[in-house]
Coordinates of C-alpha atoms in Angstrom, one line a residue:
Chain A
M1 CA 0.1 0.2 0.0
E2 CA 2.9 2.1 0.9
L3 CA 4.2 1.6 -2.5
V4 CA 1.1 2.7 -4.2
W5 CA 0.9 5.8 -2.2
E6 CA 4.7 6.8 -2.5
G7 CA 4.5 6.3 -6.0
F8 CA 1.1 8.4 -6.6
L9 CA 3.0 11.1 -4.6
Q10 CA 6.1 10.7 -7.0
A11 CA 3.7 10.7 -9.9
V12 CA 2.1 13.9 -8.6
A13 CA 5.4 15.8 -8.3
L14 CA 6.4 14.4 -11.8
L15 CA 3.2 15.6 -13.5
W16 CA 3.9 18.9 -11.6
S17 CA 7.4 19.3 -12.9
R18 CA 6.1 18.8 -16.4
D19 CA 8.7 16.4 -17.3
R20 CA 9.5 16.8 -21.1
E21 CA 9.5 13.0 -21.7
L22 CA 6.1 12.5 -20.1
L23 CA 4.6 15.3 -22.2
Q24 CA 6.0 14.0 -25.3
I25 CA 4.7 10.6 -24.6
T26 CA 1.1 12.0 -23.9
W27 CA 1.4 14.0 -26.8
L28 CA 2.3 11.3 -29.2
S29 CA -0.7 9.1 -27.5
L30 CA -3.0 11.9 -28.4
Q31 CA -1.8 12.2 -32.1
V32 CA -1.6 8.4 -33.0
S33 CA -5.4 7.5 -31.3
G34 CA -6.6 10.9 -32.4
S35 CA -5.9 10.7 -36.1
A36 CA -6.7 6.8 -35.9
T37 CA -10.2 7.9 -34.5
L38 CA -10.6 10.4 -37.2
I39 CA -9.7 8.2 -40.1
A40 CA -12.0 5.5 -38.5
V41 CA -14.8 7.8 -38.1
A42 CA -14.4 8.9 -41.6
L43 CA -14.5 5.4 -43.2
G44 CA -17.0 3.9 -40.4
M45 CA -19.4 6.2 -40.3
P46 CA -20.4 6.1 -43.8
L47 CA -20.0 2.5 -43.9
G48 CA -22.4 2.3 -40.8
F49 CA -24.9 4.4 -42.8
W50 CA -24.6 2.5 -45.5
L51 CA -25.2 -0.7 -43.7
A52 CA -28.2 0.9 -41.7
M53 CA -30.0 2.3 -44.7
F54 CA -29.4 0.2 -47.4
R55 CA -30.3 -3.7 -48.3
F56 CA -27.8 -5.4 -50.3
R57 CA -26.4 -8.7 -51.0
G58 CA -24.0 -9.8 -48.5
R59 CA -25.2 -7.2 -46.3
S60 CA -25.7 -9.5 -43.1
F61 CA -22.3 -11.2 -43.9
L62 CA -20.6 -7.7 -43.8
L63 CA -22.5 -6.7 -40.8
G64 CA -21.0 -9.9 -39.1
V65 CA -17.7 -9.1 -40.1
V66 CA -18.3 -5.4 -38.6
N67 CA -19.6 -6.9 -35.4
T68 CA -16.8 -9.6 -35.2
G69 CA -14.2 -6.6 -35.6
M70 CA -15.8 -4.8 -32.7
G71 CA -14.0 -7.6 -30.4
L72 CA -10.9 -7.8 -32.2
P73 CA -8.2 -8.4 -30.0
P74 CA -5.6 -5.8 -30.4
V75 CA -2.7 -8.0 -30.4
V76 CA -4.1 -9.9 -33.2
V77 CA -4.4 -6.7 -35.2
G78 CA -0.8 -6.1 -34.2
L79 CA 0.5 -9.2 -35.4
F80 CA -1.3 -8.9 -38.9
V81 CA -0.3 -5.3 -39.2
S82 CA 3.3 -6.3 -38.5
I83 CA 3.4 -9.1 -41.1
L84 CA 2.0 -7.1 -43.6
L85 CA 4.8 -4.1 -43.0
W86 CA 7.7 -6.4 -42.4
R87 CA 10.6 -5.9 -44.4
S88 CA 10.0 -8.9 -46.5
G89 CA 6.1 -8.3 -46.2
P90 CA 3.8 -7.4 -48.7
L91 CA 4.0 -3.5 -47.7
G92 CA 7.4 -3.8 -46.5
F93 CA 8.9 -1.4 -49.2
F94 CA 7.1 1.3 -47.3
D95 CA 9.1 0.8 -44.4
L96 CA 6.7 1.9 -42.0
L97 CA 7.1 -0.9 -39.1
Y98 CA 8.0 0.7 -35.9
T99 CA 6.8 4.3 -36.9
P100 CA 3.8 6.0 -35.7
V101 CA 2.2 5.9 -39.1
A102 CA 1.8 2.0 -38.4
M103 CA 0.7 2.4 -35.1
V104 CA -2.1 4.7 -36.8
I105 CA -2.9 1.6 -39.2
A106 CA -3.2 -0.9 -36.4
Q107 CA -5.4 1.7 -34.6
V108 CA -7.5 2.5 -37.5
I109 CA -8.1 -1.4 -38.0
I110 CA -9.2 -1.7 -34.3
A111 CA -11.6 1.6 -34.2
L112 CA -13.2 1.2 -37.6
P113 CA -15.5 -1.7 -36.6
I114 CA -16.4 -0.1 -33.3
V115 CA -17.5 3.3 -35.1
A116 CA -19.3 1.4 -38.0
G117 CA -20.9 -1.1 -35.8
L118 CA -22.2 1.7 -33.3
T119 CA -23.4 3.7 -35.9
C120 CA -25.1 1.2 -37.7
A121 CA -27.1 0.3 -34.5
A122 CA -27.6 4.1 -33.9
V123 CA -29.2 4.6 -37.2
Q124 CA -31.0 1.4 -37.1
Q125 CA -32.7 2.1 -33.8
L126 CA -34.4 5.5 -35.5
D127 CA -38.1 5.1 -36.5
R128 CA -38.0 3.9 -40.1
R129 CA -40.8 6.2 -41.0
L130 CA -38.2 9.3 -40.4
V131 CA -36.8 8.5 -43.6
W132 CA -40.3 8.7 -45.4
Q133 CA -41.2 11.7 -43.5
A134 CA -37.8 13.5 -44.2
Q135 CA -38.0 12.5 -48.0
A136 CA -41.8 13.5 -48.0
L137 CA -40.7 16.7 -46.7
G138 CA -38.2 17.1 -49.9
A139 CA -35.0 15.8 -48.3
S140 CA -32.3 14.8 -50.8
P141 CA -30.1 12.0 -50.1
S142 CA -27.4 14.0 -48.7
Q143 CA -30.0 16.1 -46.6
L144 CA -31.5 12.6 -45.5
V145 CA -28.4 11.4 -44.2
W146 CA -27.9 14.7 -42.4
T147 CA -31.2 14.5 -40.8
L148 CA -31.1 11.0 -39.5
A149 CA -27.4 12.0 -38.2
R150 CA -28.9 15.0 -36.2
E151 CA -32.0 12.3 -34.9
A152 CA -29.3 10.2 -33.6
R153 CA -26.7 12.4 -32.5
L154 CA -26.2 11.1 -29.1
P155 CA -25.5 7.3 -30.1
L156 CA -23.4 8.6 -32.7
L157 CA -21.3 10.8 -30.4
A158 CA -21.1 7.6 -28.5
A159 CA -19.7 5.7 -31.5
I160 CA -16.8 8.2 -31.8
M161 CA -16.0 8.2 -27.9
A162 CA -16.2 4.2 -27.9
G163 CA -13.7 4.3 -31.0
F164 CA -11.3 6.6 -29.2
G165 CA -11.7 5.1 -25.8
G166 CA -10.9 1.7 -27.4
V167 CA -7.5 2.7 -29.2
I168 CA -6.3 5.3 -26.5
S169 CA -6.1 2.4 -24.0
E170 CA -4.8 -0.5 -25.9
V171 CA -1.7 -1.8 -25.7
G172 CA -1.1 -4.9 -27.7
A173 CA -1.2 -3.2 -31.4
V174 CA 0.9 -0.4 -30.7
M175 CA 3.6 -2.4 -28.9
M176 CA 4.0 -4.7 -31.9
V177 CA 3.8 -2.4 -34.8
G178 CA 5.5 0.7 -32.7
G179 CA 7.9 -1.3 -31.1
N180 CA 8.0 1.4 -28.1
I181 CA 11.2 3.1 -29.4
R182 CA 11.8 5.8 -26.9
G183 CA 11.2 9.3 -28.2
Q184 CA 9.7 7.9 -31.3
T185 CA 7.0 5.4 -30.9
R186 CA 6.6 5.5 -27.1
V187 CA 3.2 6.0 -26.0
L188 CA 1.4 6.1 -22.7
T189 CA 0.3 2.3 -22.5
T190 CA 3.6 0.8 -23.7
A191 CA 5.7 3.3 -21.5
T192 CA 3.4 2.2 -18.6
V193 CA 4.0 -1.7 -19.2
L194 CA 8.1 -0.6 -19.7
E195 CA 8.3 1.5 -16.6
T196 CA 6.3 -1.3 -14.5
R197 CA 8.8 -3.9 -15.6
M198 CA 11.5 -2.1 -14.5
G199 CA 10.3 -1.0 -11.3
R200 CA 9.8 2.5 -11.6
F201 CA 6.1 2.5 -10.1
A202 CA 6.1 6.2 -9.6
T203 CA 6.4 6.9 -13.2
A204 CA 4.3 4.3 -14.0
I205 CA 1.6 5.6 -12.0
A206 CA 2.0 9.0 -13.4
L207 CA 1.4 7.6 -16.9
S208 CA -1.5 5.8 -15.7
V209 CA -2.9 8.8 -14.0
I210 CA -2.7 10.6 -17.2
L211 CA -4.5 7.9 -19.1
L212 CA -7.3 7.7 -16.8
G213 CA -7.5 11.6 -16.9
L214 CA -7.8 11.2 -20.9
V215 CA -10.5 8.3 -20.5
F216 CA -12.4 10.3 -17.9
L217 CA -12.4 13.5 -20.1
V218 CA -13.9 11.5 -23.0
N219 CA -16.7 10.2 -21.0
A220 CA -17.0 13.2 -19.4
I221 CA -17.7 14.9 -22.9
L222 CA -20.3 12.3 -23.4
T223 CA -22.0 12.2 -20.5
M224 CA -22.3 16.2 -20.6
A225 CA -23.9 16.1 -23.9
Q226 CA -26.5 13.3 -22.9
Q227 CA -27.5 15.5 -19.8
Q228 CA -27.8 18.5 -21.7
E229 CA -30.0 16.4 -23.9
V230 CA -32.0 15.5 -21.3
R231 CA -32.6 18.6 -19.8
K232 CA -33.8 20.0 -23.4
W233 CA -36.1 17.2 -23.5
R234 CA -37.7 18.0 -20.2
P235 CA -41.3 19.4 -20.6
Q236 CA -41.3 23.1 -20.5
P237 CA -44.0 25.1 -18.5
Chain B
M1 CA -58.4 20.4 -69.8
A2 CA -55.5 20.0 -67.9
A3 CA -53.8 17.0 -67.0
P4 CA -54.4 15.2 -63.8
A5 CA -52.2 16.1 -61.0
I6 CA -51.7 12.4 -60.7
S7 CA -52.5 9.9 -63.3
V8 CA -51.8 6.1 -62.1
R9 CA -51.8 3.3 -64.9
G10 CA -51.3 -0.5 -64.1
L11 CA -49.3 0.1 -60.9
V12 CA -48.0 -3.1 -59.2
Q13 CA -46.0 -3.4 -55.8
T14 CA -44.5 -6.5 -54.5
Y15 CA -42.7 -7.3 -51.1
Q16 CA -40.5 -10.4 -51.3
G17 CA -42.5 -11.8 -54.3
R18 CA -45.9 -11.2 -52.5
T19 CA -48.1 -8.6 -54.6
V20 CA -49.2 -6.3 -52.1
L21 CA -51.0 -3.8 -54.3
S22 CA -52.2 -3.6 -57.8
V23 CA -54.1 -0.5 -59.1
P24 CA -54.9 -0.7 -62.9
E25 CA -56.2 2.8 -63.0
L26 CA -56.5 6.2 -60.6
D27 CA -56.6 9.7 -61.5
L28 CA -56.7 12.8 -59.1
E29 CA -57.3 16.2 -60.7
P30 CA -55.7 19.3 -59.7
G31 CA -57.2 20.5 -56.2
A32 CA -59.7 17.6 -56.1
M33 CA -59.8 15.3 -52.9
L34 CA -60.0 11.5 -53.1
T35 CA -60.1 9.2 -49.8
L36 CA -58.5 5.8 -49.9
L37 CA -60.5 3.7 -48.0
G38 CA -59.5 0.1 -46.8
P39 CA -59.1 -2.0 -43.8
N40 CA -55.7 -2.4 -42.2
G41 CA -53.0 -4.3 -44.5
S42 CA -55.3 -3.3 -47.6
G43 CA -52.1 -1.6 -49.1
K44 CA -53.6 1.8 -48.9
S45 CA -50.2 3.1 -47.0
T46 CA -48.0 1.4 -49.8
L47 CA -50.0 3.1 -52.5
L48 CA -49.6 6.6 -50.7
R49 CA -46.0 5.9 -50.6
L50 CA -45.9 5.1 -54.2
L51 CA -47.4 8.3 -55.2
G52 CA -45.5 10.2 -52.9
L53 CA -42.4 8.8 -54.7
L54 CA -40.9 7.4 -51.5
E55 CA -41.1 3.8 -53.2
T56 CA -40.2 2.5 -56.4
P57 CA -43.2 0.2 -57.9
V58 CA -42.0 -3.3 -59.7
A59 CA -44.5 -2.2 -62.6
G60 CA -46.7 0.6 -63.9
R61 CA -46.2 4.5 -64.3
I62 CA -47.3 7.1 -62.2
A63 CA -47.5 10.7 -64.3
Y64 CA -47.6 14.0 -62.5
H65 CA -49.4 16.7 -64.6
G66 CA -49.0 14.4 -67.4
R67 CA -45.4 13.8 -66.9
V68 CA -43.7 10.6 -66.1
L69 CA -40.5 11.2 -64.1
S70 CA -37.4 8.8 -64.3
H71 CA -34.2 10.7 -63.0
A72 CA -33.5 10.8 -59.6
K73 CA -33.1 15.0 -59.9
E74 CA -36.7 15.1 -61.5
R75 CA -38.4 12.5 -58.6
L76 CA -37.0 15.0 -56.1
E77 CA -38.3 17.9 -57.6
Q78 CA -41.8 16.4 -57.8
R79 CA -41.4 15.3 -54.2
R80 CA -41.0 18.8 -53.2
Q81 CA -44.3 19.9 -55.0
M82 CA -45.9 17.3 -52.5
V83 CA -46.0 16.5 -49.2
M84 CA -47.0 13.8 -46.6
V85 CA -48.5 13.7 -43.2
F86 CA -48.6 10.2 -41.5
Q87 CA -50.5 8.7 -38.6
D88 CA -47.6 9.4 -36.1
P89 CA -46.6 13.0 -36.2
L90 CA -42.8 12.1 -36.4
L91 CA -41.7 15.4 -35.2
F92 CA -37.8 15.9 -35.4
R93 CA -36.2 16.7 -32.2
G94 CA -36.1 20.8 -31.4
T95 CA -38.8 23.0 -31.3
V96 CA -42.2 23.7 -33.2
Y97 CA -40.6 26.3 -35.1
D98 CA -37.5 24.0 -36.1
N99 CA -40.4 21.4 -37.2
V100 CA -42.4 23.7 -39.2
A101 CA -38.9 25.2 -41.0
Y102 CA -37.5 22.0 -41.6
G103 CA -38.9 21.7 -45.4
L104 CA -38.1 25.3 -46.1
R105 CA -34.6 24.8 -44.9
L106 CA -34.3 21.9 -47.2
R107 CA -35.2 24.2 -50.1
K108 CA -32.8 26.8 -48.8
T109 CA -35.3 29.4 -48.5
P110 CA -33.9 32.5 -47.5
P111 CA -33.9 33.3 -43.7
H112 CA -36.4 36.3 -43.7
L113 CA -39.0 34.5 -45.8
E114 CA -38.6 31.2 -43.6
R115 CA -39.4 33.3 -40.4
Q116 CA -42.7 34.9 -42.3
R117 CA -43.7 31.7 -43.5
V118 CA -43.4 29.4 -40.5
H119 CA -45.3 32.2 -38.6
E120 CA -48.0 32.7 -41.0
T121 CA -48.6 28.9 -41.1
L122 CA -48.4 28.7 -37.1
E123 CA -50.9 31.2 -37.1
L124 CA -53.2 29.8 -39.6
L125 CA -53.2 26.5 -37.3
G126 CA -53.7 28.3 -34.1
L127 CA -50.1 27.4 -33.1
G128 CA -48.7 31.0 -32.7
S129 CA -47.9 30.5 -29.1
L130 CA -46.1 27.4 -29.3
A131 CA -43.5 28.3 -31.7
T132 CA -40.4 28.0 -29.1
R133 CA -42.0 25.2 -27.3
G134 CA -40.2 21.7 -27.6
I135 CA -41.8 18.9 -29.3
T136 CA -41.7 16.9 -26.1
S137 CA -44.0 19.2 -24.4
L138 CA -46.9 19.3 -26.7
S139 CA -50.3 17.5 -26.5
G140 CA -51.4 14.6 -29.2
G141 CA -53.5 17.3 -30.7
E142 CA -50.8 20.0 -31.0
E143 CA -48.2 17.4 -32.1
Q144 CA -50.7 16.3 -35.0
K145 CA -51.2 20.0 -35.9
T146 CA -47.5 20.9 -35.9
A147 CA -47.1 17.8 -38.4
L148 CA -49.8 19.5 -40.5
A149 CA -48.0 23.0 -40.3
R150 CA -44.7 21.5 -41.4
A151 CA -46.5 20.3 -44.5
L152 CA -48.7 23.0 -45.4
V153 CA -45.7 25.5 -44.7
L154 CA -44.3 24.3 -48.3
R155 CA -47.8 25.2 -50.0
P156 CA -47.7 21.7 -51.8
S157 CA -49.7 21.2 -54.9
I158 CA -50.5 17.8 -53.7
M159 CA -50.8 16.5 -50.1
F160 CA -51.1 12.8 -49.0
L161 CA -52.4 12.3 -45.6
D162 CA -51.9 8.9 -44.0
E163 CA -55.0 8.5 -41.3
P164 CA -53.4 11.8 -39.5
T165 CA -56.5 11.5 -37.3
A166 CA -55.9 8.1 -35.8
Y167 CA -54.8 9.0 -32.4
L168 CA -56.8 11.9 -31.9
D169 CA -60.3 11.3 -29.6
A170 CA -63.4 11.5 -31.3
P171 CA -64.5 15.1 -30.7
T172 CA -61.0 16.3 -31.5
R173 CA -60.9 14.2 -34.6
H174 CA -64.1 15.5 -36.2
S175 CA -63.1 19.2 -35.4
F176 CA -59.6 18.5 -36.8
C177 CA -61.3 16.9 -40.0
A178 CA -63.5 20.0 -40.6
E179 CA -61.0 22.4 -40.2
L180 CA -58.4 20.3 -42.2
L181 CA -61.2 20.2 -45.1
A182 CA -61.6 23.8 -45.1
L183 CA -58.3 24.5 -45.2
L184 CA -57.3 22.3 -47.9
D185 CA -60.3 23.5 -49.9
A186 CA -59.3 27.3 -49.5
L187 CA -55.8 26.6 -50.5
G188 CA -56.7 24.6 -53.5
I189 CA -54.1 21.4 -52.7
A190 CA -55.2 18.3 -54.4
T191 CA -55.4 15.6 -51.4
V192 CA -55.2 12.0 -51.0
F193 CA -56.8 11.2 -47.8
V194 CA -56.3 7.6 -46.3
T195 CA -58.6 5.9 -43.9
H196 CA -59.8 2.8 -42.5
D197 CA -62.7 4.5 -40.9
R198 CA -65.8 4.4 -43.8
N199 CA -67.6 7.2 -41.7
E200 CA -64.6 9.2 -41.8
A201 CA -64.0 8.6 -45.5
R202 CA -67.9 9.8 -46.0
R203 CA -67.0 12.9 -44.2
M204 CA -64.0 13.8 -46.0
S205 CA -64.4 13.6 -49.5
R206 CA -66.6 13.4 -52.5
A207 CA -64.6 10.5 -54.3
V208 CA -63.5 7.4 -52.5
A209 CA -61.4 4.6 -53.9
V210 CA -61.8 1.3 -51.9
L211 CA -58.7 -1.1 -51.6
L212 CA -59.1 -4.7 -50.4
A213 CA -56.4 -6.9 -50.0
G214 CA -54.0 -4.9 -52.3
R215 CA -56.6 -4.3 -55.5
L216 CA -58.4 -1.3 -56.0
E217 CA -61.8 -2.6 -55.8
Q218 CA -64.2 0.4 -56.7
L219 CA -63.6 4.2 -57.3
G220 CA -66.2 6.5 -57.6
P221 CA -68.3 9.4 -56.0
A222 CA -68.8 8.4 -52.2
E223 CA -72.7 8.2 -52.6
E224 CA -72.5 6.0 -55.3
V225 CA -69.8 3.5 -53.4
F226 CA -71.5 3.7 -50.3
R227 CA -75.0 3.0 -51.9
R228 CA -73.8 0.5 -54.3
P229 CA -70.7 -1.5 -53.3
G230 CA -69.6 -3.0 -56.2
S231 CA -68.8 -6.7 -54.9
V232 CA -69.8 -8.8 -51.9
Q233 CA -66.5 -8.2 -50.2
L234 CA -66.9 -4.5 -50.6
A235 CA -70.5 -4.5 -49.3
A236 CA -69.4 -6.4 -46.3
F237 CA -66.7 -4.0 -45.8
L238 CA -68.8 -0.8 -46.3
G239 CA -71.3 -1.6 -43.8
V240 CA -74.0 -3.7 -45.8
E241 CA -74.7 -5.9 -42.8
N242 CA -77.1 -8.1 -44.2
L243 CA -75.9 -10.5 -46.7
F244 CA -77.2 -13.8 -47.5
P245 CA -77.8 -16.2 -50.2
A246 CA -80.7 -16.4 -52.5
M247 CA -81.9 -17.9 -56.0
A248 CA -83.0 -15.4 -58.5
C249 CA -85.4 -15.5 -61.3
Q250 CA -87.0 -13.6 -63.7
E251 CA -90.3 -12.4 -63.2
N252 CA -92.2 -9.8 -65.2
G253 CA -89.5 -7.2 -65.6
C254 CA -88.1 -7.6 -62.1
T255 CA -86.2 -9.9 -60.2
R256 CA -87.5 -12.3 -57.8
L257 CA -85.1 -13.5 -55.0
Q258 CA -85.8 -16.6 -53.0
A259 CA -84.0 -16.8 -49.8
P260 CA -84.6 -19.6 -47.0
G261 CA -87.3 -18.1 -45.0
L262 CA -87.8 -14.7 -47.0
E263 CA -88.7 -13.8 -50.5
L264 CA -88.2 -10.2 -52.0
R265 CA -87.9 -8.3 -55.4
A266 CA -85.2 -6.3 -56.7
A267 CA -85.0 -3.8 -59.6
A268 CA -83.1 -6.1 -62.3
A269 CA -80.7 -9.0 -61.7
A270 CA -79.1 -11.8 -63.5
G271 CA -80.6 -15.1 -62.4
G272 CA -79.3 -18.3 -60.8
P273 CA -77.6 -18.5 -57.2
V274 CA -76.9 -14.9 -56.0
T275 CA -75.9 -12.9 -52.7
V276 CA -78.3 -10.3 -51.7
G277 CA -77.4 -7.3 -49.8
L278 CA -79.4 -5.4 -47.9
R279 CA -78.2 -2.0 -46.1
P280 CA -79.3 -1.6 -42.6
Q281 CA -80.2 2.2 -43.3
D282 CA -82.2 1.0 -46.4
L283 CA -84.6 -0.9 -44.2
H284 CA -87.6 0.8 -42.9
L285 CA -89.8 0.0 -40.0
D286 CA -93.6 -0.6 -42.1
V287 CA -96.0 0.8 -39.2
D288 CA -98.9 1.9 -41.5
G289 CA -98.8 -1.1 -43.5
G290 CA -98.3 1.5 -46.3
A291 CA -95.2 -0.8 -48.7
S292 CA -96.8 -3.4 -51.0
T293 CA -93.6 -5.0 -51.9
N294 CA -90.8 -6.3 -50.1
V295 CA -92.2 -6.5 -46.6
F296 CA -91.2 -8.8 -44.0
A297 CA -92.7 -9.6 -40.7
G298 CA -90.3 -10.2 -37.8
T299 CA -89.3 -10.0 -34.2
I300 CA -87.1 -7.5 -32.6
R301 CA -84.2 -9.5 -31.1
H302 CA -81.8 -6.9 -29.8
V303 CA -82.4 -3.1 -29.7
M304 CA -79.0 -1.4 -29.3
P305 CA -78.4 2.3 -29.0
Q306 CA -75.8 3.8 -30.9
D307 CA -74.0 7.2 -31.7
A308 CA -76.8 8.7 -34.1
A309 CA -78.9 5.9 -34.7
C310 CA -80.4 2.7 -33.2
R311 CA -79.4 -0.8 -34.2
L312 CA -82.2 -3.4 -34.4
E313 CA -81.8 -7.0 -34.8
V314 CA -84.8 -8.4 -36.3
D315 CA -85.4 -12.1 -36.9
C316 CA -87.6 -12.3 -40.2
G317 CA -86.7 -15.9 -40.9
I318 CA -83.1 -14.9 -41.6
P319 CA -81.7 -12.1 -39.0
L320 CA -81.6 -8.7 -40.3
V321 CA -79.9 -5.5 -39.0
V322 CA -81.8 -2.1 -39.3
Y323 CA -81.1 1.2 -38.5
V324 CA -83.6 3.5 -37.1
S325 CA -83.2 7.0 -35.6
E326 CA -83.2 7.2 -32.0
Q327 CA -86.2 9.1 -32.1
E328 CA -88.2 6.7 -33.8
A329 CA -87.1 4.4 -31.4
D330 CA -88.2 5.9 -28.6
R331 CA -91.4 7.0 -30.1
R332 CA -92.4 3.4 -30.9
G333 CA -91.0 2.1 -27.8
L334 CA -89.3 -0.5 -29.6
R335 CA -87.9 -3.4 -27.5
A336 CA -86.9 -7.0 -27.8
G337 CA -89.7 -9.5 -28.2
Q338 CA -92.0 -7.1 -30.2
A339 CA -93.3 -7.9 -33.3
V340 CA -92.7 -5.4 -36.3
R341 CA -92.6 -5.2 -40.1
L342 CA -90.0 -4.5 -42.3
S343 CA -89.7 -3.0 -45.9
V344 CA -87.3 -2.2 -48.5
D345 CA -87.4 -0.4 -51.7
P346 CA -86.6 -3.0 -54.7
E347 CA -84.4 -0.5 -56.0
R348 CA -82.2 -0.3 -52.9
V349 CA -81.8 -4.2 -52.9
L350 CA -78.4 -5.0 -54.1
V351 CA -77.8 -8.3 -56.1
Y352 CA -74.5 -9.9 -56.6
G353 CA -74.1 -12.5 -59.0
P354 CA -72.1 -15.7 -58.4
N355 CA -69.3 -14.5 -60.4
R356 CA -68.6 -11.5 -58.4
S357 CA -68.7 -12.9 -54.9

């Protein structure tokens, strides 16, 4: 217990001193997971809308793939991305292994099914007749999508947040494709693993506190949006 | 003559290989009102969605003002000339104002014009004071009116109403219908009104199209459709409560109908086995013995007071249902067990040949 407490105090001191390396690690984490989330949203949201709004051959198969993908183990993703990017692998000539770009690729693969799956669910839970109503009032296809997105904005926000939460806290994939190189590909999760292994609990705890803080921030935004919505929906006098 | 606002030819729709709708021919003149009447699942809403360009039929064509539209862009243009109000208000999140402004915003209406038109329409429907209210705080009637305002603000040339009164209670529904009729008439909007309630259909419009099991069974002026339903199924749906089999034969220019326990005459019909239909409102209590043909003696089995009339079940060999006014029922002191005589005008006897039943 003493270890935890002392570690915690040292962590506070470390955070307070704004250790350069700590800030750099945090910043890289945000950059990698942030851009992975952005890309996953840019690809996954249209995919989710498409899966929800249209009936076509192979739809249920694709939906099955997406839903399976929502529970994809990060180490498995890390393994396959590593094999692809390995010097002798099919994409080896890009020389991307052990770079932040490789980490983004791996995290996109993790976040994309989460965003797509939750988007699809969010759109599907809307009243089917809202589509007709919007069209009957003159909505073009793009205006229709915009209308549905507005009606489902909370679950869509949750989909984005779940995507981000999934990648910011994963360690398996970034470890394998990033390599945890100091100053280059070291992020909060991989650094925590390393510091713990080396017995530097204070640093590990400091890193964990930052990670927890980020996750908390993400959820706070979501909760606030939800509560605001609830207030808006309360009957007015 | 101007081309009809909507002209349907050979329209067929199927869902998963099952034909759910087949309409050989249907026209709607500009500014006219048509009621689509049918039981649940008869395809009325499907027809409405096809007319509203919200679905694509598997066969047939729909022309709007004489033009058949094929391109997505043309269809969107036409869809923006029309509007639909559903059974559920289906309001979007936000305020009453946001909802009413929705269609105008889709059409990129300038803000000052938007404000003006929205407020005009809200005033028209008596919703002026609700503009800034959130939609969750509205009553059922207010929601329904908001949905209507959201449609009317677009000044459509054609309006589709899919049972917009289903969730209103009876008194509100009557006044809502009356207001709506007056409004649509004043604005000159061609309207297709869908309902499963035959009384509402009668109240609402001069022209009625009846759908049964996906088929357009009859189309015509309301009075004709209700007085002379074209088939036994239609008769049963349109409230011809007395339907029974009989044998028909010709006899000096008119038809004699022989049913078990009952004999009557009709104006003219084919011979052979037929189905006879008698509307409860066409049967009279024959008190003074004035009628000479089609008089049946019977005993009252039940007296059931209803909204505007009194429903009698009279056993005349076969059970017959008769409507008499409440006043008449009171004056005669009608009660179960009483012996009465019924009569019916031969012109009002409906006869359906075997091929049509």
